[in-house]
XYZ file of C-alpha atoms in Angstrom:
717
model
C 0.117 -0.351 0.197
C 1.604 3.619 -1.336
C 1.128 6.319 1.959
C -1.330 8.758 1.094
C -0.734 12.624 1.094
C -2.105 14.508 4.287
C -4.909 16.007 3.273
C -8.455 17.968 4.767
C -11.452 15.493 4.953
C -14.448 15.529 6.187
C -19.774 12.321 8.160
C -22.665 12.806 10.118
C -25.020 10.195 10.213
C -25.875 7.585 13.187
C -26.772 4.369 12.820
C -28.575 2.217 15.544
C -25.727 -0.812 16.232
C -25.951 -4.207 17.404
C -27.353 -4.147 21.210
C -24.960 -4.064 23.921
C -26.060 -2.681 27.462
C -24.831 1.275 28.123
C -22.902 1.193 31.513
C -21.651 4.180 33.380
C -18.010 4.328 32.763
C -15.214 5.104 35.450
C -12.085 6.899 33.623
C -9.347 4.933 32.708
C -7.095 5.408 35.369
C -10.190 5.510 38.239
C -9.609 3.117 41.136
C -11.650 -0.432 41.283
C -12.710 -2.554 43.738
C -10.070 -5.055 45.018
C -10.453 -8.237 47.379
C -9.867 -7.370 50.916
C -7.105 -8.289 53.714
C -7.611 -7.306 57.006
C -8.741 -4.014 56.790
C -7.015 -0.222 57.313
C -9.321 1.660 55.464
C -11.943 2.924 57.457
C -10.290 6.535 57.763
C -9.162 7.093 54.067
C -12.722 5.740 53.033
C -14.684 8.674 54.860
C -11.494 11.419 53.564
C -12.269 10.240 50.004
C -16.335 10.419 50.729
C -15.796 14.121 52.114
C -12.958 14.525 48.606
C -13.902 12.841 45.869
C -16.879 13.645 43.234
C -18.870 11.352 41.088
C -16.507 9.556 38.625
C -19.328 8.151 36.623
C -19.173 9.068 32.965
C -23.013 9.707 32.097
C -24.182 8.181 28.729
C -26.138 11.133 27.071
C -27.628 9.517 23.844
C -28.760 11.447 20.480
C -31.619 10.368 20.472
C -33.850 10.481 16.347
C -36.585 9.573 15.266
C -37.384 7.009 11.944
C -39.759 7.696 9.960
C -41.648 4.278 8.941
C -43.766 3.364 6.233
C -46.582 2.054 7.820
C -50.053 2.008 5.577
C -52.241 -0.472 5.214
C -55.518 1.045 3.370
C -53.077 2.107 0.479
C -52.517 -1.838 -0.466
C -54.000 -3.192 -4.151
C -53.676 -6.886 -4.209
C -55.691 -9.126 -2.456
C -52.625 -11.419 -2.725
C -50.981 -9.638 -0.332
C -50.437 -11.512 2.663
C -49.615 -8.397 4.775
C -47.323 -10.386 7.074
C -44.787 -7.126 7.161
C -43.288 -6.215 9.964
C -45.197 -2.470 11.471
C -48.019 -3.075 8.768
C -50.944 -3.220 11.522
C -50.851 -1.928 14.934
C -51.180 -4.457 17.561
C -54.432 -4.031 19.489
C -53.597 -1.703 22.884
C -55.165 -2.772 26.127
C -57.730 -0.874 25.411
C -59.055 -2.510 22.896
C -58.689 -5.621 24.031
C -61.361 -5.441 26.690
C -63.759 -3.562 24.373
C -63.232 -6.310 21.065
C -66.777 -8.358 19.727
C -68.035 -10.785 17.665
C -68.223 -9.088 14.198
C -71.547 -8.197 12.511
C -72.874 -6.967 9.561
C -73.794 -3.159 9.416
C -70.925 -2.146 11.609
C -69.299 0.665 10.787
C -65.948 2.145 11.103
C -64.013 5.548 9.840
C -61.599 4.415 8.206
C -59.984 0.527 6.464
C -57.484 0.368 9.078
C -60.269 0.272 11.852
C -62.278 -1.941 10.052
C -59.054 -4.091 9.752
C -57.840 -3.991 13.349
C -61.657 -4.408 14.409
C -61.349 -7.698 12.672
C -57.902 -9.062 13.854
C -58.159 -8.466 17.086
C -61.303 -10.150 17.804
C -58.842 -12.884 15.611
C -56.276 -12.751 17.927
C -58.938 -13.096 20.763
C -60.718 -16.209 19.328
C -57.781 -18.030 17.898
C -57.186 -17.813 14.078
C -55.285 -15.264 12.042
C -56.692 -12.607 10.136
C -55.496 -11.398 6.335
C -56.950 -9.952 3.408
C -58.222 -11.727 0.231
C -59.897 -10.306 -2.852
C -60.665 -6.270 -2.887
C -63.307 -4.422 -5.998
C -61.179 -1.331 -6.537
C -59.891 -0.625 -3.426
C -63.984 -0.476 -2.554
C -64.444 -3.706 -1.307
C -62.457 -5.708 0.537
C -62.812 -9.385 2.490
C -60.820 -10.152 5.115
C -60.564 -13.663 5.709
C -59.230 -16.524 7.473
C -55.920 -18.213 7.275
C -56.886 -21.231 6.158
C -59.487 -20.121 3.078
C -58.726 -21.991 0.245
C -58.046 -25.286 -0.557
C -54.918 -27.549 0.580
C -52.276 -28.871 -2.671
C -52.170 -32.341 -2.819
C -48.666 -33.791 -3.484
C -47.290 -36.912 -4.366
C -43.732 -36.380 -2.083
C -45.049 -36.967 1.613
C -40.597 -36.922 2.525
C -40.756 -33.557 1.123
C -39.442 -31.375 3.894
C -41.604 -29.635 5.791
C -41.924 -25.783 5.024
C -41.328 -23.839 8.590
C -44.277 -21.369 7.057
C -47.023 -23.455 5.862
C -50.337 -23.274 6.352
C -52.391 -26.299 6.381
C -55.488 -25.499 4.652
C -59.630 -26.295 4.835
C -60.997 -24.001 3.173
C -62.013 -22.374 6.449
C -65.556 -19.668 4.789
C -65.333 -17.644 8.012
C -65.185 -13.754 6.807
C -66.307 -10.703 6.745
C -66.900 -8.378 3.404
C -66.096 -4.923 4.006
C -67.829 -2.831 1.599
C -66.347 2.040 1.355
C -70.773 2.821 2.108
C -71.077 6.797 2.326
C -67.357 7.424 3.240
C -67.555 5.127 5.783
C -66.197 1.291 5.729
C -68.983 -0.874 6.623
C -69.500 -5.478 7.633
C -72.019 -6.120 4.922
C -70.993 -9.830 5.368
C -69.947 -11.594 8.618
C -69.333 -15.451 8.733
C -67.702 -16.362 12.238
C -68.391 -19.870 11.879
C -64.730 -21.947 11.401
C -64.688 -25.958 10.400
C -60.808 -26.359 11.860
C -60.123 -25.573 15.710
C -58.864 -22.530 16.994
C -56.257 -21.065 19.854
C -58.297 -19.062 21.680
C -54.936 -18.187 24.020
C -52.622 -14.692 23.695
C -49.392 -16.636 24.162
C -49.780 -19.085 21.465
C -51.571 -16.639 19.204
C -48.972 -13.768 19.094
C -46.967 -15.856 17.028
C -49.631 -15.656 14.162
C -48.382 -13.211 11.783
C -51.192 -11.549 11.722
C -50.468 -10.439 14.787
C -46.660 -10.307 14.779
C -46.581 -6.523 14.064
C -44.798 -3.410 15.343
C -46.440 -0.330 15.330
C -45.473 3.145 14.970
C -44.930 4.031 18.342
C -43.803 0.170 19.100
C -41.115 0.506 16.498
C -39.444 4.399 17.320
C -39.447 3.632 20.806
C -37.360 0.227 19.689
C -35.098 1.855 17.434
C -34.582 4.273 21.056
C -33.264 1.251 23.244
C -31.617 -0.866 20.571
C -29.448 3.241 19.728
C -29.161 3.334 23.976
C -27.288 -0.384 23.299
C -29.644 -2.803 25.129
C -29.948 -6.342 24.687
C -32.217 -8.039 23.364
C -33.549 -9.613 26.469
C -34.346 -6.463 28.062
C -36.054 -4.817 24.928
C -38.449 -7.662 25.913
C -39.052 -7.015 29.378
C -39.609 -3.228 28.752
C -42.189 -4.648 26.643
C -43.533 -6.709 28.893
C -43.594 -4.890 31.655
C -45.060 -1.881 29.622
C -48.211 -4.591 28.240
C -49.006 -4.802 32.282
C -50.584 -8.278 33.363
C -51.424 -8.879 29.703
C -47.758 -9.784 28.830
C -48.017 -10.751 26.416
C -45.471 -9.471 23.089
C -46.767 -8.945 19.500
C -43.228 -9.843 18.775
C -39.844 -11.739 19.167
C -36.790 -11.181 20.058
C -35.057 -11.661 16.570
C -38.089 -9.374 15.068
C -36.199 -6.477 16.632
C -33.137 -8.202 16.175
C -34.202 -8.020 12.149
C -35.253 -4.395 12.211
C -32.019 -3.881 13.599
C -30.204 -5.792 10.366
C -32.378 -4.279 8.003
C -32.285 -0.788 9.041
C -27.964 -0.955 8.569
C -28.164 -3.151 5.342
C -29.837 0.116 3.688
C -27.284 2.229 5.212
C -24.334 -0.528 4.588
C -22.462 1.777 1.076
C -22.962 4.966 2.823
C -21.468 5.205 5.852
C -17.405 6.551 4.806
C -19.013 8.760 3.109
C -21.161 10.489 5.073
C -18.095 10.310 7.856
C -16.122 12.222 5.428
C -18.853 14.991 4.671
C -19.144 14.989 8.809
C -15.594 15.278 9.608
C -16.110 18.458 6.861
C -19.231 19.713 8.045
C -17.120 20.108 11.562
C -14.012 21.982 9.757
C -16.855 24.140 8.716
C -18.162 24.984 11.668
C -14.413 25.093 14.076
C -11.534 26.078 12.084
C -9.620 24.502 15.468
C -10.854 20.924 13.898
C -8.009 19.025 12.033
C -9.167 15.517 9.747
C -6.383 13.995 7.996
C -6.687 11.461 5.221
C -4.697 8.866 3.560
C -5.158 7.713 -0.002
C -4.541 5.300 -2.687
C -3.023 5.796 -6.200
C -6.918 5.684 -7.402
C -7.600 8.915 -4.701
C -9.596 6.510 -2.573
C -9.651 6.994 0.842
C -8.038 4.494 3.273
C -7.594 5.462 6.777
C -9.117 8.785 8.594
C -7.277 10.561 11.207
C -9.315 13.569 13.725
C -8.136 15.890 16.520
C -9.830 19.294 17.410
C -7.834 22.636 19.563
C -8.592 21.228 22.421
C -7.236 17.610 22.051
C -4.371 19.056 21.012
C -3.306 21.816 23.778
C -4.134 18.615 25.257
C -1.468 16.553 23.782
C 1.098 19.801 24.194
C 0.760 19.380 27.564
C 0.347 15.938 28.833
C 0.957 14.274 25.643
C 4.807 13.017 27.768
C 2.039 9.872 27.977
C 0.329 8.266 25.598
C -1.701 4.903 25.608
C -2.850 3.036 21.230
C -5.105 0.344 20.820
C -6.505 -1.486 18.289
C -8.992 -3.673 19.473
C -11.890 -2.321 17.456
C -13.076 -2.922 13.799
C -16.031 -1.055 12.349
C -18.296 -3.713 10.753
C -18.725 -3.721 6.799
C -15.577 -1.973 5.758
C -13.276 -3.827 8.698
C -11.726 -0.578 9.607
C -9.425 -0.629 12.625
C -10.180 2.177 15.148
C -7.383 3.815 17.061
C -8.398 6.180 19.885
C -5.340 7.692 21.085
C -5.422 8.637 24.687
C -3.659 10.353 27.322
C -3.385 11.239 30.794
C -4.456 14.736 32.377
C -3.243 16.368 35.603
C -6.175 15.269 37.768
C -5.058 10.845 36.387
C -7.919 10.399 34.137
C -8.404 9.713 30.541
C -8.097 11.797 27.464
C -8.929 11.848 23.856
C -6.292 13.643 22.304
C -7.288 11.722 19.289
C -8.620 8.536 16.250
C -7.525 7.070 13.933
C -9.935 4.763 11.330
C -6.750 3.047 9.622
C -7.342 0.445 6.697
C -5.138 -2.302 7.550
C -2.510 -3.269 9.858
C 0.635 -3.160 8.607
C 3.521 -1.527 9.566
C 2.993 1.143 6.235
C -0.535 2.566 7.632
C 0.563 2.745 11.068
C 3.750 4.892 9.597
C 1.013 7.225 8.270
C -0.877 7.790 11.808
C 2.316 8.225 13.683
C 3.134 10.371 10.749
C 0.164 12.191 11.137
C 0.100 12.164 14.650
C 3.105 14.040 15.057
C 2.790 16.759 12.258
C -1.039 17.584 13.397
C 0.600 17.823 17.005
C 4.116 20.566 15.865
C 6.148 17.656 16.190
C 6.009 16.871 19.599
C 7.116 13.587 20.741
C 5.983 11.409 23.576
C 7.728 9.793 26.322
C 6.479 6.533 26.953
C 4.075 4.663 24.993
C 1.860 1.540 25.481
C -0.324 -0.511 22.999
C -1.096 -4.277 22.005
C 1.410 -6.445 21.236
C 1.508 -6.173 17.550
C 4.307 -6.524 15.130
C 3.821 -4.349 12.523
C 3.034 -0.901 14.747
C 6.086 -1.811 16.344
C 7.974 -1.834 13.682
C 5.906 2.144 13.091
C 6.723 3.542 16.296
C 10.657 2.584 15.712
C 10.687 4.030 12.723
C 8.656 7.557 13.299
C 10.089 7.633 17.222
C 12.895 5.974 17.927
C 13.837 7.618 20.682
C 10.551 7.207 22.514
C 10.414 4.209 24.931
C 7.427 1.646 24.046
C 6.378 -1.067 25.959
C 3.216 -3.686 24.909
C 0.693 -4.260 27.165
C 1.174 -7.199 29.943
C -2.068 -8.055 30.594
C -3.037 -8.544 25.821
C 0.151 -10.470 26.418
C -0.225 -12.220 29.446
C -4.579 -12.906 27.915
C -2.816 -13.798 24.492
C -0.713 -16.161 26.208
C -3.431 -17.669 27.915
C -5.122 -18.368 24.921
C -1.863 -20.378 22.640
C -0.628 -22.563 25.908
C -4.743 -23.183 27.592
C -3.968 -26.920 27.039
C -0.926 -26.406 29.400
C -2.300 -24.989 31.983
C -5.208 -27.261 32.209
C -2.573 -29.828 32.915
C -0.149 -27.837 34.598
C -2.602 -26.711 37.337
C -0.924 -22.946 38.945
C 1.401 -21.847 36.245
C -0.811 -19.136 35.357
C -1.213 -17.704 38.850
C 2.952 -18.182 39.719
C 3.609 -16.813 35.794
C 1.314 -13.176 37.152
C 2.583 -12.969 40.556
C 6.429 -12.977 38.721
C 5.522 -10.266 36.490
C 3.971 -8.825 38.792
C 6.113 -8.710 41.921
C 9.645 -8.525 40.238
C 11.436 -5.562 42.111
C 14.974 -6.489 39.782
C 15.685 -7.494 36.250
C 17.577 -10.422 38.327
C 15.171 -11.280 40.161
C 12.572 -11.461 37.428
C 14.916 -13.986 35.376
C 16.066 -16.320 38.122
C 12.563 -16.582 39.065
C 11.200 -17.529 35.591
C 14.289 -20.171 35.077
C 12.329 -21.419 38.870
C 8.704 -21.601 37.553
C 9.752 -23.005 33.974
C 12.010 -25.537 36.004
C 9.340 -26.160 38.241
C 6.266 -26.836 35.655
C 8.961 -28.596 32.918
C 8.387 -25.803 30.026
C 11.381 -25.771 29.107
C 10.296 -27.173 25.556
C 7.358 -24.906 25.733
C 7.721 -22.733 22.052
C 5.248 -19.822 23.445
C 6.533 -20.008 26.440
C 9.829 -19.567 24.812
C 9.054 -16.897 22.732
C 7.065 -14.638 25.794
C 10.738 -15.051 27.814
C 12.917 -13.712 24.430
C 10.265 -10.770 24.319
C 10.681 -10.298 27.838
C 11.955 -6.665 27.194
C 9.344 -5.514 25.723
C 6.536 -6.179 27.861
C 7.701 -6.913 31.354
C 7.243 -4.347 33.904
C 10.450 -4.426 35.747
C 12.758 -3.990 32.303
C 10.681 -0.356 32.468
C 10.646 0.649 36.227
C 12.683 3.684 35.329
C 10.704 4.898 32.489
C 7.042 6.967 33.234
C 4.579 5.363 32.720
C 1.967 6.570 35.267
C -0.421 4.158 37.838
C -0.191 1.674 35.380
C 1.388 -0.569 37.429
C -0.207 0.049 40.264
C -4.116 -0.374 39.612
C -3.856 -2.090 36.182
C -4.776 1.049 33.652
C -2.789 -0.739 30.594
C -5.225 -3.752 31.290
C -7.550 -1.703 31.234
C -6.580 0.946 28.110
C -9.380 -0.206 26.290
C -12.251 0.623 28.142
C -13.201 3.813 27.509
C -14.751 2.419 24.425
C -15.652 -1.482 25.476
C -18.848 -0.181 27.276
C -19.477 2.730 24.255
C -18.946 0.631 21.056
C -18.346 -3.364 20.216
C -15.241 -4.598 19.695
C -17.071 -4.991 15.642
C -19.064 -2.139 15.229
C -20.472 0.493 12.003
C -18.140 3.605 11.670
C -21.484 6.333 12.340
C -21.268 4.287 16.104
C -17.235 5.187 16.333
C -17.698 8.670 15.466
C -21.092 8.878 17.501
C -19.081 7.337 20.556
C -16.039 9.753 19.929
C -18.478 12.799 20.432
C -20.044 11.625 23.239
C -16.918 10.425 25.050
C -15.209 13.720 24.397
C -18.089 15.600 26.123
C -17.678 13.395 28.720
C -14.030 13.610 29.295
C -14.614 17.587 28.428
C -17.470 17.762 31.649
C -15.731 15.409 34.451
C -12.305 17.538 33.829
C -14.876 20.360 35.098
C -16.165 18.944 37.494
C -12.032 18.591 38.696
C -11.638 21.931 37.828
C -13.938 22.815 40.678
C -12.117 20.658 43.343
C -9.418 23.362 43.194
C -8.923 25.444 45.938
C -11.044 23.407 48.460
C -9.526 21.973 51.253
C -9.871 18.229 51.426
C -9.820 16.067 54.409
C -7.225 14.299 55.469
C -7.235 11.220 57.781
C -4.581 11.570 59.589
C -2.353 14.939 61.953
C 1.102 14.109 59.723
C 1.395 17.651 58.252
C 3.381 16.058 55.432
C -0.458 15.379 54.386
C -1.423 18.936 54.882
C 1.528 19.559 52.293
C 0.384 17.385 50.025
C -3.612 18.130 49.853
C -1.462 21.835 49.404
C 0.564 20.911 45.916
C -2.113 17.916 44.491
C -4.231 18.122 42.470
C -7.668 16.371 44.629
C -7.197 13.056 42.063
C -3.569 12.658 42.319
C -3.441 13.808 46.567
C -5.808 10.749 47.007
C -3.505 8.482 45.363
C -0.721 9.991 47.386
C -3.265 9.598 50.436
C -3.545 6.218 50.493
C 0.803 5.796 50.473
C 0.838 7.849 53.314
C -1.650 5.068 55.086
C 0.434 2.046 53.804
C 3.076 3.400 54.939
C 2.001 3.288 58.435
C 1.948 -0.873 58.068
C 5.179 -0.777 57.605
C 8.088 -0.640 60.477
C 11.296 0.069 59.787
C 15.338 -1.388 60.215
C 18.282 -0.080 58.828
C 20.104 -2.427 57.272
C 23.532 0.390 56.620
C 24.074 2.838 58.479
C 22.379 6.454 57.593
C 22.923 4.784 53.559
C 20.111 1.458 53.566
C 16.668 0.633 55.162
C 14.304 -2.021 54.801
C 10.668 -2.042 55.629
C 8.973 -5.008 56.666
C 5.143 -4.464 56.185
C 3.714 -5.775 59.718
C 0.032 -5.037 58.878
C -1.886 -6.498 56.538
C -3.852 -3.636 53.727
C -5.953 -3.927 50.570
C -4.946 -3.825 46.842
C -1.102 -3.437 47.672
C 0.958 -2.756 44.295
C 3.122 -5.144 45.226
C 2.528 -8.626 47.403
C 5.718 -8.884 49.122
C 6.569 -7.972 52.766
C 9.923 -6.501 52.947
C 11.521 -3.717 50.389
C 15.127 -1.507 50.848
C 15.417 1.859 49.925
C 18.156 3.632 49.795
C 19.454 7.459 50.853
C 22.011 9.349 49.854
C 22.421 11.345 53.243
C 24.578 14.354 51.139
C 22.015 15.140 48.554
C 18.909 13.638 50.552
C 18.062 11.275 47.980
C 15.614 8.049 48.580
C 16.175 5.764 46.187
C 12.731 2.743 46.793
C 13.223 -1.254 44.985
C 9.135 -0.152 43.870
C 10.067 2.473 41.719
C 7.157 3.514 41.757
C 8.684 7.651 41.720
C 10.015 7.649 38.331
C 7.104 5.368 37.463
C 4.377 7.173 38.239
C 5.665 10.666 39.649
C 4.736 10.229 43.178
C 6.692 8.995 46.189
C 5.680 5.745 47.146
C 4.834 4.356 51.495
C 8.338 2.831 52.155
C 9.794 6.786 50.937
C 6.510 7.747 53.520
C 7.597 6.176 56.057
C 10.920 6.502 56.481
C 10.208 10.518 56.400
C 8.169 9.612 59.238
C 10.933 7.610 60.635
C 13.317 11.455 59.657
C 10.664 13.986 60.329
C 10.835 14.793 57.182
C 7.344 16.756 57.101
C 6.627 18.504 53.649
C 7.471 16.216 50.364
C 11.143 17.460 49.222
C 11.079 20.095 46.098
C 12.883 17.580 44.010
C 9.705 15.301 44.522
C 7.074 16.825 43.846
C 6.433 16.354 39.283
C 5.116 19.264 38.436
C 2.977 17.355 36.019
C 0.303 16.288 38.567
C -0.189 20.195 40.682
C -3.039 21.867 40.998
C -0.862 24.891 38.820
C 0.636 22.860 35.893
C -2.503 23.293 33.439
C -3.674 26.931 33.957
C 0.213 27.911 33.127
C 0.622 25.574 30.253
C -2.587 26.814 28.728
C -1.970 29.673 29.320
C 1.100 29.838 27.449
C -0.298 27.568 24.623
C -2.504 30.448 24.170
C 0.042 32.915 23.995
C 1.988 31.121 21.105
C -1.692 30.397 19.180
C -2.496 34.089 19.550
C 1.196 34.705 18.089
C 1.106 32.742 14.841
C -2.389 34.067 14.815
C -1.024 37.293 14.342
C 1.578 36.192 11.802
C -1.315 34.573 9.462
C -3.510 37.759 9.590
C -0.317 40.055 8.742
C 0.546 37.686 5.936
C -2.828 37.050 4.823
C -4.147 40.974 4.948
C -0.233 41.188 3.263
C -1.343 38.920 0.090
C -4.653 40.603 -0.327
C -3.053 43.357 -0.576
C -0.355 42.619 -2.839
C -3.172 40.792 -4.712
C -4.688 43.476 -5.311
C -1.629 45.793 -6.508
C -0.755 43.511 -8.649
C -4.220 42.968 -11.105
C -2.974 46.969 -11.424
C 1.143 46.963 -11.957
C 1.256 43.975 -14.159
C -1.175 45.160 -16.969
C 1.091 47.984 -17.534
C 5.062 47.000 -18.478
C 6.305 50.646 -17.422
C 4.631 50.184 -14.243
C 5.788 46.892 -13.579
C 9.677 47.975 -13.422
C 9.454 50.558 -11.417
C 7.517 48.524 -8.918
C 10.195 45.957 -8.891
C 13.152 48.121 -8.472
C 11.582 49.520 -5.590
C 10.832 45.909 -3.821
C 14.755 45.292 -5.240
C 15.232 48.114 -2.573
C 13.153 47.288 0.379
C 15.130 44.045 -0.105
C 18.243 45.797 0.580
C 17.089 48.239 2.950
C 16.223 44.975 4.962
C 19.020 42.386 4.098
C 21.311 46.022 5.483
C 19.473 46.576 8.824
C 19.869 43.033 9.989
C 23.438 43.854 9.672
């Protein structure tokens, strides 16, 4: 595939997606609930309850009205089966209660009312009514579906048809005729020559009773658009019908309605996507969309972002997450959200891409486009799924960036590939997870790996050999000195796709991804605004330590909660001096919830001259906040404030405000330069129209321009 050029592009419509319950989601980096041991969390929980705003992302769906062509008075053929979904309204409870046997002379305002009356009677009596012959749309026969003669067949071994009905030449019918503007029953025959089935639980399966009204159809689409599963949709409809309890359609009918809607639009979603992006660019000049095209100028991949995302990237683009586990339904395009985290430790959506394939060239185009749009600002660290093509692209486009694979993605694929071996070996999975999560040094991991392979006799397992060969790409201990904030401590790389997984399906339509992108962007903005509202308020502290008050003054609220947790955990350790003034061992004497490392001893090195502390767990270099072990030493040494070298500006209250101010000033300068250039070129264009038509004026003007250039050159010297 050839690499396309960067061009502005632009989709609009949204389409109902496959059914999936819409959940409230928390930010990618939000703390989850963990298994409990001996708990000392009561004071911290009380403080968090007072500090933390509601973290859930609200799901605000944009619902559309769908028009449906549902008229039956215009039927023109007596042979119509009238089995289309939505052809007639299912009778309401009031109609069922007032239903009675049809009699000659009954009059109705419309043919639809007459047919509805007879269909309700058929439902309660236990047969299916259908429309028979008609005469110039003024006289209709409403008959039993068993009318007519049965066709004899010599093949007794033929396969039974699912929808075949045995004809008994039933004479039950009514004739409805248009008389003086009203529809009247002129002939009524209520006698049937076959058994009836007067049970709502069975007659609802008759074709004439399996209809969805306009209102029901619209409501069904609303439920589907809010991603309610089919089973819950049926429960909602049954609850709405109260004591009657029966629904006029099955779960499959609702799914078929959705599929039919999608098939009608299956070839137009890419075009609508580009149209939508063009409209966004017209409405918001800061919105940017780039597309990759092939030699035939066919769009292969698309990347888009907006002004807020570009500013967030400028401020927080040091750490990025990529996830390409989603694909679109019709075009099989990869959906790649570009995710970062802000100064509150919450997720940011920095941009999105729809990619043609998973080739290295396509990924290379995406990263080059990202850097182009973000003015060549390089991230410091990146975490991605296990993809060799993406790793190759990152190595070519951003060779200096620290690239790591998602640990949970690697282990999940390993479990799939060696599932049989895991089943035979017993606890190897648990031991492998523990080794990966709790190793503090490379030597410790490598020795533990050798012991694990020997213990389970796995030296011949090819996939485990591959994991070993690639260990430096995914095992956290090899990245302990790199900035991967809160990935190890709270399992963020396990939930890389949490930002989208409750909003879209892994295989979905392009319109759905665009729709969810807009919705998630709004929710992220709302959450960020809520976090900013907390600025200036005094958080609750669980202790009387001055260092906790100091942390509350400098950190954003969400980061303070993480630091506060470390301060609480520090109380679970005793200090043992191993080397006087240089090495200390922290021994855990009390268990607490959600320990970052499942081990009881840690060593901290201290440089007395520089007052530098370095813990084995390397939390500060990885997350940008101090660990509970160093905080315990601070208590031991009487240090009441966090030293300046251990305050990462990224997590402080004023960081974003200062960076935003700098970014806006730079944008303003660029805008002034652009405006001056635009004004100058406009004026020169108008002047050129006059000068270029006269050779003498042109020569004189060019001489003056040369003199101006010489003067500028002299002034610069």
